[in-house]
PDB file of C-alpha atoms in Angstrom:
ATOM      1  CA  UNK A   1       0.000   0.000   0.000  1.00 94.00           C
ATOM      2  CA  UNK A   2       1.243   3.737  -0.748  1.00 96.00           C
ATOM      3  CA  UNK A   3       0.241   7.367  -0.229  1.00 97.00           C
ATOM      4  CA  UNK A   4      -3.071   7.625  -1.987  1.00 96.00           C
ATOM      5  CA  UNK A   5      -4.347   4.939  -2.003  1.00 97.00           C
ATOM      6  CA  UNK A   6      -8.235   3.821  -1.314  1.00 97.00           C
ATOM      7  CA  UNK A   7      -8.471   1.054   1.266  1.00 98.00           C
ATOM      8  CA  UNK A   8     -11.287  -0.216   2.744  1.00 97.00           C
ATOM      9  CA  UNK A   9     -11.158  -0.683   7.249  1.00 98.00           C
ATOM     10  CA  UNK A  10     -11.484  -4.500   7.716  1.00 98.00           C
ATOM     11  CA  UNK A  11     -12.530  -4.726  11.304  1.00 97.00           C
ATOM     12  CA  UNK A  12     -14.770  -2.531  14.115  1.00 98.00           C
ATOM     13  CA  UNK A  13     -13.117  -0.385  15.713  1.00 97.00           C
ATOM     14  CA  UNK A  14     -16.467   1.257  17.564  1.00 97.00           C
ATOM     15  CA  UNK A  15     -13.899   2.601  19.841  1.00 96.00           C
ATOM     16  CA  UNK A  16     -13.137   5.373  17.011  1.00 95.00           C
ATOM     17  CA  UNK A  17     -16.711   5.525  15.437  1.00 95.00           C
ATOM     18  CA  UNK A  18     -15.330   3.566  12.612  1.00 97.00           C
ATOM     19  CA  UNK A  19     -16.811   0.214  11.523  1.00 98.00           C
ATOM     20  CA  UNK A  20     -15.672  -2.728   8.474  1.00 97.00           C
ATOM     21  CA  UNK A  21     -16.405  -1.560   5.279  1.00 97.00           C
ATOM     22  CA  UNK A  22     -15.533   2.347   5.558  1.00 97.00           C
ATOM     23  CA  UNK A  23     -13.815   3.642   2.777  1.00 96.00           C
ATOM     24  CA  UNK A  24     -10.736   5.853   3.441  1.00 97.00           C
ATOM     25  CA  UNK A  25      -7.636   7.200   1.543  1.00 97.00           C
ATOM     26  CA  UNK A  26      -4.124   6.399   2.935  1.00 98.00           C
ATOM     27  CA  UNK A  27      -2.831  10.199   3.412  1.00 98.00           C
ATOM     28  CA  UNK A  28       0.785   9.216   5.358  1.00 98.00           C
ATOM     29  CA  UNK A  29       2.702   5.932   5.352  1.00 98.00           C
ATOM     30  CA  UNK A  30       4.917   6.012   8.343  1.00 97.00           C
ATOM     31  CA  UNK A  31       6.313   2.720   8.461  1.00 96.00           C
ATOM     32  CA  UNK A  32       5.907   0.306   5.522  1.00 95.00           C
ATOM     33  CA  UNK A  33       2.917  -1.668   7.813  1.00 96.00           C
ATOM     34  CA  UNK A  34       1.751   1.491   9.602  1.00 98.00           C
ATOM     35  CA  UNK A  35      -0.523   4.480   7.392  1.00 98.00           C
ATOM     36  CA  UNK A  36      -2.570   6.971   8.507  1.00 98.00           C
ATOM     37  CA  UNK A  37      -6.229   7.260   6.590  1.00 98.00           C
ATOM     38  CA  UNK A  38      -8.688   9.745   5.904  1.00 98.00           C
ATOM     39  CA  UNK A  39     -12.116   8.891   6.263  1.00 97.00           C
ATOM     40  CA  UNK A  40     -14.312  11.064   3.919  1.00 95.00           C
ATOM     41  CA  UNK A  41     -18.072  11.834   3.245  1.00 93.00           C
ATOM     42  CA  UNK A  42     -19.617  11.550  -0.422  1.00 91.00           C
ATOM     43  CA  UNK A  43     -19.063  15.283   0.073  1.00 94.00           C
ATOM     44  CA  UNK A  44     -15.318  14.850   0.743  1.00 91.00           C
ATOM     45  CA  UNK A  45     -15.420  16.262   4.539  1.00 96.00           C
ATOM     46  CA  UNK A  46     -13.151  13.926   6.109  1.00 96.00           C
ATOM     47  CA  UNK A  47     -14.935  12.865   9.554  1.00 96.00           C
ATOM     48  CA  UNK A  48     -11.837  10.542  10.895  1.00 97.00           C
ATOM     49  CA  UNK A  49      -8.428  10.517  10.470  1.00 97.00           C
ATOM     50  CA  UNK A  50      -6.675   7.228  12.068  1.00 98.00           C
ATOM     51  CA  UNK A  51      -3.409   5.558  11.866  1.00 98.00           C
ATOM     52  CA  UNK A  52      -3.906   1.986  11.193  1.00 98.00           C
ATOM     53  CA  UNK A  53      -2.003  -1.082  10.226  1.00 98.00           C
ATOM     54  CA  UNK A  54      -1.452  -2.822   6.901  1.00 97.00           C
ATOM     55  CA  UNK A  55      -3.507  -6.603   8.396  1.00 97.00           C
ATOM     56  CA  UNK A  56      -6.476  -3.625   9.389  1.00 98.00           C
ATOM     57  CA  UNK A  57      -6.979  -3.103   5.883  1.00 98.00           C
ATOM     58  CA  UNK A  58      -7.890  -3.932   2.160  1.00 97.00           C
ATOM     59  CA  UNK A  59      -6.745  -2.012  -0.810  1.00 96.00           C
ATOM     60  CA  UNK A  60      -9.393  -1.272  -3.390  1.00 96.00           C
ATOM     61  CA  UNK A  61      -9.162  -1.455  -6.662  1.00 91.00           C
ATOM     62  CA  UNK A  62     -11.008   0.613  -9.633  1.00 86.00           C
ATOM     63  CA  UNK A  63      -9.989  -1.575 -12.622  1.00 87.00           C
ATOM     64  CA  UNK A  64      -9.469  -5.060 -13.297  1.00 86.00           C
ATOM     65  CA  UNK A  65      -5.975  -6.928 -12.031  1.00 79.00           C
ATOM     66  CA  UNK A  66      -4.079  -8.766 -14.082  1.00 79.00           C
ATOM     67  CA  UNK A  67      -3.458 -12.844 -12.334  1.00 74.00           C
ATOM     68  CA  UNK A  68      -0.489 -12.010 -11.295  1.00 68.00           C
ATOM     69  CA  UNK A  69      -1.115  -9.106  -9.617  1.00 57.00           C
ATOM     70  CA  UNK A  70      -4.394 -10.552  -7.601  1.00 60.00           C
ATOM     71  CA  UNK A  71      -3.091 -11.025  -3.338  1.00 63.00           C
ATOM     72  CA  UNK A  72      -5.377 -13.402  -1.737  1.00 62.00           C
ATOM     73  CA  UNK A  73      -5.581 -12.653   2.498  1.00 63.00           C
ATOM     74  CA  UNK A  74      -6.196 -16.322   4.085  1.00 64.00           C
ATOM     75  CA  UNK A  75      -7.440 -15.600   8.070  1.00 55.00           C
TER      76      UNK A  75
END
């Protein structure tokens, strides 16, 4: 994963009002497991702004992957 990019949150955190499925851009990468996402509104007011790890979320993809490029995440 790298600056930019749209990841979807893979667990509950209720903790931080933020629940599997949100949608956020990553808008720091600090270490190469450890990013820090925006959560935005259709409107594009971000309404969280988290750091989170790598395993707490799923990159999103707007086009179709090549084979080779398709990860599979296994438990």
């Amino acid at each position: 994963m790298k600056l930019l990019d749209v990841v979807a949150l893979l667990e509950d955190l209720p903790q931080l009002g933020l629940y599997c499925g949100q949608v956020g851009t990553i808008v720091e990468v600090y270490e190469p497991t450890v990013f820090e996402v925006e959560f935005s509104d259709t409107s594009g007011r971000a309404y969280a702004i988290e750091t989170l790890q790598e395993n707490q979320l799923m990159l999103l993809h707007h086009s179709p992957l090549e084979p080779k490029n398709l990860v599979v995440n296994i438990g």
